[in-house]
Tab-separated table of C-alpha atoms in Angstrom:
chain	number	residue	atom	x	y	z
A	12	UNK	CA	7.087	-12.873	-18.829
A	13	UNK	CA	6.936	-12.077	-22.569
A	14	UNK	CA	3.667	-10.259	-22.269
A	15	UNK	CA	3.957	-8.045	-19.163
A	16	UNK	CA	7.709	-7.182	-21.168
A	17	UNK	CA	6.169	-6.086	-23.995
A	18	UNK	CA	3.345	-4.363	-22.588
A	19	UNK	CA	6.113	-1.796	-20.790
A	20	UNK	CA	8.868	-1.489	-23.299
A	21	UNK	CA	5.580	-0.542	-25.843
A	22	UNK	CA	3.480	1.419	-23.404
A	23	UNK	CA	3.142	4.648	-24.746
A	24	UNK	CA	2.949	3.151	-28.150
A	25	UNK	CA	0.082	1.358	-26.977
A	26	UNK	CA	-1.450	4.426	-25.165
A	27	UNK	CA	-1.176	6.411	-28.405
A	28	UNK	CA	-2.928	3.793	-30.393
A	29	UNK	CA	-5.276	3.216	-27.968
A	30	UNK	CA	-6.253	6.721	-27.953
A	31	UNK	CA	-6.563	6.445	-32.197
A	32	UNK	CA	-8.430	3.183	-31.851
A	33	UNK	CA	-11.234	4.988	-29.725
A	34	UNK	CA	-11.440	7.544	-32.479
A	35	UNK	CA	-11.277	5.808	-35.394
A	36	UNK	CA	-14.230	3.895	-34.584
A	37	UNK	CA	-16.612	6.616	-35.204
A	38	UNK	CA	-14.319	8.287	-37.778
A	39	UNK	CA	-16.933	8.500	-40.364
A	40	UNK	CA	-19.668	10.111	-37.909
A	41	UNK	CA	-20.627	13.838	-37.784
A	42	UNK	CA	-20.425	14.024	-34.207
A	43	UNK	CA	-17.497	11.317	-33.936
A	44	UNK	CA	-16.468	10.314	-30.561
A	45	UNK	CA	-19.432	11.483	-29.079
A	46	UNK	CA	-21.335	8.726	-30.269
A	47	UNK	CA	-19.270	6.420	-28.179
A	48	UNK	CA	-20.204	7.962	-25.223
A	49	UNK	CA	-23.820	8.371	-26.301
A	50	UNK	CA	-24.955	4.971	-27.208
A	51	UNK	CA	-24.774	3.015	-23.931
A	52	UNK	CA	-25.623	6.241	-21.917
A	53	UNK	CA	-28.800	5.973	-23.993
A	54	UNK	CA	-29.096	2.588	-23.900
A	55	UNK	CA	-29.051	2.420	-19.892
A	56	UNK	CA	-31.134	5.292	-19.916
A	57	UNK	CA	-33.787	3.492	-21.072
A	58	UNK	CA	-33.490	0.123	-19.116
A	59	UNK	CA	-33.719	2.664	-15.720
A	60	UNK	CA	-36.691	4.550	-17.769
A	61	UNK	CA	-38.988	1.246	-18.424
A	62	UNK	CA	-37.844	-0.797	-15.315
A	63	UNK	CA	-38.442	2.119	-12.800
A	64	UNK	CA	-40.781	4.633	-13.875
A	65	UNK	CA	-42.650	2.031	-16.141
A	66	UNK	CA	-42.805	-0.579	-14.099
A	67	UNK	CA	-41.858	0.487	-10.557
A	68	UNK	CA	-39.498	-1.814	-9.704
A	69	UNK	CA	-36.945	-1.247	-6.912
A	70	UNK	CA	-33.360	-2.702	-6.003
A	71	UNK	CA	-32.219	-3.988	-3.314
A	72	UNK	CA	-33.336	-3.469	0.240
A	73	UNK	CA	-36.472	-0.825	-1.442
A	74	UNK	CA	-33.129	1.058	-2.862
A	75	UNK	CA	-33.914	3.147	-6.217
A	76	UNK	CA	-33.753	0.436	-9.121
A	77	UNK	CA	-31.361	3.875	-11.210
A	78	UNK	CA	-29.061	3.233	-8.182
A	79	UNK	CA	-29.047	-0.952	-8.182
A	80	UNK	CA	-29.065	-0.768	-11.746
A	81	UNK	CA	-26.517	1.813	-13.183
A	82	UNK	CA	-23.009	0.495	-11.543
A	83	UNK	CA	-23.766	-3.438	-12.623
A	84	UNK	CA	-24.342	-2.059	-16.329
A	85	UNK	CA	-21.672	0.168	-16.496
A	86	UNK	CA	-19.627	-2.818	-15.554
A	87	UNK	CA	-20.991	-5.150	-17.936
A	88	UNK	CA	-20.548	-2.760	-20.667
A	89	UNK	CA	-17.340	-2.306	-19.875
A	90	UNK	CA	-16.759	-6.142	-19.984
A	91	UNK	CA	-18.894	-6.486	-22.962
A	92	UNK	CA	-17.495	-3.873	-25.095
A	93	UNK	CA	-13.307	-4.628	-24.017
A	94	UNK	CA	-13.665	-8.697	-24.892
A	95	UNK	CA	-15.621	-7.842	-28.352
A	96	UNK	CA	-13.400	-5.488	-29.603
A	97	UNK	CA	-10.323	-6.700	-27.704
A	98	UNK	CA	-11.246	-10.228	-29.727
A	99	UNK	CA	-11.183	-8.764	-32.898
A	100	UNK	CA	-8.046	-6.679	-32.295
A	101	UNK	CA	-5.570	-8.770	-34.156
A	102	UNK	CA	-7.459	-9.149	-37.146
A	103	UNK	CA	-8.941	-5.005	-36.851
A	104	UNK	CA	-4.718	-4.711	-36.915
A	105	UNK	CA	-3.784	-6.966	-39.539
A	106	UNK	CA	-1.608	-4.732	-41.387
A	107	UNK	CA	0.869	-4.326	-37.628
A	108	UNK	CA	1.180	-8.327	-37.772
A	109	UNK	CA	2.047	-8.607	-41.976
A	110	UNK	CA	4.012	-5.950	-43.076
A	111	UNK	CA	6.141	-4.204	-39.603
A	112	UNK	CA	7.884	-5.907	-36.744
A	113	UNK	CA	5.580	-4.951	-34.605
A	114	UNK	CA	4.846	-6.942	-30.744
A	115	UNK	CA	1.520	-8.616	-31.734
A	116	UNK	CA	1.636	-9.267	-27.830
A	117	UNK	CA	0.356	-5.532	-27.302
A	118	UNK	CA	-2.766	-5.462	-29.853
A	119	UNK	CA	-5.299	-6.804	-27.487
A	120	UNK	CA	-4.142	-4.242	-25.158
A	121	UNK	CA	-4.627	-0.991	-27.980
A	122	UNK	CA	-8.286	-2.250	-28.272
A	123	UNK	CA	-8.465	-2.461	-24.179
A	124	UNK	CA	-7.630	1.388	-23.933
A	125	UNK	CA	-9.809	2.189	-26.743
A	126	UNK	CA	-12.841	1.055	-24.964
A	127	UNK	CA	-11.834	2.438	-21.874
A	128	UNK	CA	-12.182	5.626	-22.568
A	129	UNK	CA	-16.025	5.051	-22.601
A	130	UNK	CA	-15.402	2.981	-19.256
A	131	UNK	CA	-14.414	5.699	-17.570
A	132	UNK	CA	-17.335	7.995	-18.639
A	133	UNK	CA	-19.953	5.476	-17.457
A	134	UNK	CA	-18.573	5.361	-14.198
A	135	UNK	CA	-18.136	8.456	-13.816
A	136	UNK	CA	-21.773	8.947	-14.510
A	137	UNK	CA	-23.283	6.232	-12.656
A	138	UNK	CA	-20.893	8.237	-9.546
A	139	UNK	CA	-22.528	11.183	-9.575
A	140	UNK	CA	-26.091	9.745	-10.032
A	141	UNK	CA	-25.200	7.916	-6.942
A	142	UNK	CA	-24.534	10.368	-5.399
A	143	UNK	CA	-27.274	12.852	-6.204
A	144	UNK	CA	-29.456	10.080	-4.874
A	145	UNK	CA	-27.399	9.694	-1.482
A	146	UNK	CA	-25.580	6.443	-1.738
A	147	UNK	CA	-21.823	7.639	-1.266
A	148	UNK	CA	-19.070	5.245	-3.160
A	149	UNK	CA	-16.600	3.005	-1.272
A	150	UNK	CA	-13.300	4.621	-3.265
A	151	UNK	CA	-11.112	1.470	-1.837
A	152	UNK	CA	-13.604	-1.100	-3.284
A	153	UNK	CA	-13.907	0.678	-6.737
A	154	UNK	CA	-10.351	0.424	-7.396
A	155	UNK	CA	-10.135	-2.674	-6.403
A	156	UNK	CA	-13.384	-3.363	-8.681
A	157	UNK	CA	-11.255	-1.646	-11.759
A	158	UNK	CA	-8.329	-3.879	-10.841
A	159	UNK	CA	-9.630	-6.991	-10.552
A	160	UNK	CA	-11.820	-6.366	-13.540
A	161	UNK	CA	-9.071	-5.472	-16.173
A	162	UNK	CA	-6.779	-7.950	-14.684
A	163	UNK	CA	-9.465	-10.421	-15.870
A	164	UNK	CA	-10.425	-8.884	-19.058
A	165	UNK	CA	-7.080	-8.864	-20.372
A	166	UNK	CA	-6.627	-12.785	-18.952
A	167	UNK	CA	-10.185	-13.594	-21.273
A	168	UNK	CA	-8.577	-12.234	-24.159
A	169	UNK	CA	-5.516	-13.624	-24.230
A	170	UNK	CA	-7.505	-16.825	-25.469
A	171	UNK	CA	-10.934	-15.004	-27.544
A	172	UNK	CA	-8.394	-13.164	-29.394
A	173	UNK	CA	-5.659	-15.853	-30.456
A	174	UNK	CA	-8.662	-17.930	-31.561
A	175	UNK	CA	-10.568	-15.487	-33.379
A	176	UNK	CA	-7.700	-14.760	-35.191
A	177	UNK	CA	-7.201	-18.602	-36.357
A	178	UNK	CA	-10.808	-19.032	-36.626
A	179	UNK	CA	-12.860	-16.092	-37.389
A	180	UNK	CA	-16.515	-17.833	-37.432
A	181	UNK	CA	-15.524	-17.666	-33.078
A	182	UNK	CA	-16.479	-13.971	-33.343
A	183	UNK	CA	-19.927	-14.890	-33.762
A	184	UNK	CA	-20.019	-17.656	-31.222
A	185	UNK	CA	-18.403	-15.174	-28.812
A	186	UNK	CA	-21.074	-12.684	-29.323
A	187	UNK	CA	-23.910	-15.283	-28.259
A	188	UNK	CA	-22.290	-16.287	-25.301
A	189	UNK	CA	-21.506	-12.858	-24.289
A	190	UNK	CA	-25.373	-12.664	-24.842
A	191	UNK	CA	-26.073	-15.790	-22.314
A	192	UNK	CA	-23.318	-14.716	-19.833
A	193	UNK	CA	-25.010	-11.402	-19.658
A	194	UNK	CA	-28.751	-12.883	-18.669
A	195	UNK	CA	-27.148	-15.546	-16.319
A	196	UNK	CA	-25.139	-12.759	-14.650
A	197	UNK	CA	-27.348	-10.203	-11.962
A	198	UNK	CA	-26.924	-7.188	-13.785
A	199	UNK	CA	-31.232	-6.790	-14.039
A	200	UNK	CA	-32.168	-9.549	-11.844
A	201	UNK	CA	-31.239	-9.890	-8.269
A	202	UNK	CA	-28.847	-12.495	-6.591
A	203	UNK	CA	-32.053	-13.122	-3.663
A	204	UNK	CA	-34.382	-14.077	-6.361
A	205	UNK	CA	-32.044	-17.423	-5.747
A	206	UNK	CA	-32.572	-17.092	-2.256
A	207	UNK	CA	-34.308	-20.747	-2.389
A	208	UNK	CA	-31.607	-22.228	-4.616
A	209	UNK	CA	-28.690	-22.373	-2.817
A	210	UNK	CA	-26.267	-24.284	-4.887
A	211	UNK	CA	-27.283	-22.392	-8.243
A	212	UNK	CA	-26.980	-19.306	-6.353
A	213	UNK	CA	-23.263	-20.256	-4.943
A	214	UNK	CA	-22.722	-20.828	-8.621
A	215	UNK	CA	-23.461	-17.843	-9.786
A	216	UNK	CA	-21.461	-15.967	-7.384
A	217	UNK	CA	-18.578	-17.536	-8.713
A	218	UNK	CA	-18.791	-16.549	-11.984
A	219	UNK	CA	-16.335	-13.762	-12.651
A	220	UNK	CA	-18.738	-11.994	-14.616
A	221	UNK	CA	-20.949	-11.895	-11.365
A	222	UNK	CA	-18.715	-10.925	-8.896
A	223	UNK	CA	-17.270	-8.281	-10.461
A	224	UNK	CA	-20.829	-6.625	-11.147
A	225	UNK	CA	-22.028	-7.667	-7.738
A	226	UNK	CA	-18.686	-6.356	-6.042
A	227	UNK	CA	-19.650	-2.898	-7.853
A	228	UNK	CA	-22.830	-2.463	-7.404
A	229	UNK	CA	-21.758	-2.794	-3.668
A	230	UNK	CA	-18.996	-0.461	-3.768
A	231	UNK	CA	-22.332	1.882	-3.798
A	232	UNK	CA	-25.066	-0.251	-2.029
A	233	UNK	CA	-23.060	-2.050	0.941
A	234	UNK	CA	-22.243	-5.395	0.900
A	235	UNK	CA	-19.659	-8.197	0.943
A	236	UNK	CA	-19.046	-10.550	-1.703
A	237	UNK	CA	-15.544	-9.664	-1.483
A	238	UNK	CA	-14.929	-10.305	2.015
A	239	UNK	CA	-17.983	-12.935	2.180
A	240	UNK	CA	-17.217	-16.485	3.597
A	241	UNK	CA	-13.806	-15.472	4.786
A	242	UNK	CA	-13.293	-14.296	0.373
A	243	UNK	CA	-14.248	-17.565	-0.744
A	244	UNK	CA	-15.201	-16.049	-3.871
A	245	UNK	CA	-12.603	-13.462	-4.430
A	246	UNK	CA	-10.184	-16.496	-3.858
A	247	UNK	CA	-12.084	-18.357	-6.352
A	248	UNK	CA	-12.488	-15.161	-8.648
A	249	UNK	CA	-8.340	-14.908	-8.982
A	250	UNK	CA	-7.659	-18.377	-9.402
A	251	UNK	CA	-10.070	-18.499	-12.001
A	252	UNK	CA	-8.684	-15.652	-13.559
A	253	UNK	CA	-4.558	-16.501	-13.052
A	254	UNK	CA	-5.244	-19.783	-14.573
A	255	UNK	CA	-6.855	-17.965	-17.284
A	256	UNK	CA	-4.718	-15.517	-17.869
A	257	UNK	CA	-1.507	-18.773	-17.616
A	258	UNK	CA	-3.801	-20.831	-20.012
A	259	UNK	CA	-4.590	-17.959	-22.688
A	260	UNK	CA	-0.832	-16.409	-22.748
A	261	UNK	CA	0.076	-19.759	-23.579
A	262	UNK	CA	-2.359	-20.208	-26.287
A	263	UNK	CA	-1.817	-17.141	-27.774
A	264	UNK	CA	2.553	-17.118	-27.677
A	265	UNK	CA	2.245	-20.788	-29.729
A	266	UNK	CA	-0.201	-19.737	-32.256
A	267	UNK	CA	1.213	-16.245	-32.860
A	268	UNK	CA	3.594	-16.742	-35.074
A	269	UNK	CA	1.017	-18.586	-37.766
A	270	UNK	CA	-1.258	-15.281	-37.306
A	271	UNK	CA	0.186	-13.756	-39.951
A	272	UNK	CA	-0.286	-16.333	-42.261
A	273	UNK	CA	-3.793	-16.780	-41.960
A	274	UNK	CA	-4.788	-12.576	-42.152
């Protein structure tokens, strides 16, 4: 495939740009990169601040809510922050696509490694919190978690970012349902709340945004949405996602070649 071609023959270009990309975002800062590391620490910080010590609530099974809470959110701003930027990529690189022969197959990707750089810091963090508090990580579930979860970002923006690029008001669009998909996933509510609604809550559980937040969190908590129902919903979770990723690459390859025109 085209894609997976490029991606190798261009890796360390894409590594190196990556790396830039993560920098150059804060480029104009005092502290610089820090600040990418600083804002959604912060920003979960203060969810596990007002939710637990304001309001007392717990997570699952009496668990501390820092300990329910933490891995979901470092997922989701994983997720959040890779398909924003990621969306954007081909129009943030504008000058690769106009003026150098340059495989506009790789750009989503430079944007990917950008943001994971901050990825990699959360979950690190939300470890060793874990940890401090006694719930040991499942190390086999985690990478699977990391697989399954890039695998699927880079299938989502295959399509956000070959349509951005053609029409740029999507952006905006994007960032409202990123806003819906992140209340109707369980990252601060719990999947038993649905407990009484079976068919919403089967629903749910096959959104790809939920499972791979769900199959996180348990990677710390217990649990088995992976293997659950004989991995009904990790079967469901990969179809959704190869289709994706077949229906997005093909999107993308006949509408690349007009990108340039409309930057």
């Amino acid at each position: 495939m085209e894609f997976i071609k490029d991606l190798w023959n261009n890796k360390k270009i894409a590594w190196k740009l990556g790396k830039s990309d993560f920098k150059n975002r804060f480029a104009s800062t005092s502290l610089g990169s820090i600040w990418g590391f600083l804002q959604p620490f912060v920003f979960m910080l203060m969810y596990v601040i007002v939710f637990q010590f304001i309001f007392g609530m717990e997570g699952e099974n009496g668990s501390p809510y820092v300990v329910w809470f933490l891995p979901g959110m470092a997922i989701w701003q994983t997720i959040n922050d890779s398909i924003m930027s990621s969306s954007m990529s081909i129009r943030s690189y504008s000058y690769l696509v106009k003026k150098v022969v340059f495989p506009v197959n790789i750009i989503p990707i430079i944007t990917i490694i950008g943001s994971s750089f901050v990825a990699i810091f959360l979950i690190a963090v939300v470890t060793i919190i874990c940890m401090i508090y006694g719930y040991m990580p499942n190390i086999f579930t985690i990478i699977y978690v990391l697989i399954a979860l890039y695998a699927f970002i880079i299938a989502f923006t295959r399509f956000t970012s070959a349509l951005t690029t053609l029409v740029p008001d999507f952006s905006n669009l994007l960032g409202i349902l990123m806003q819906l998909f992140f209340w109707a996933t369980p990252v601060v509510w719990n999947l038993s709340r649905l407990a009484g609604h079976q068919k919403i809550l089967s629903v749910i559980q096959c959104m790809p945004f939920a499972y791979l937040v769900t199959a996180f969190r348990e990677a710390f908590m217990g649990g088995n949405i992976i293997t659950a129902n004989h991995g009904i919903f990790t079967i469901i979770f990969w179809i959704i996602t190869i289709l994706m990723f077949i229906w997005g690459n093909h999107i993308f390859n006949k509408n690349k070649k007009d990108f340039a025109d409309v930057l």
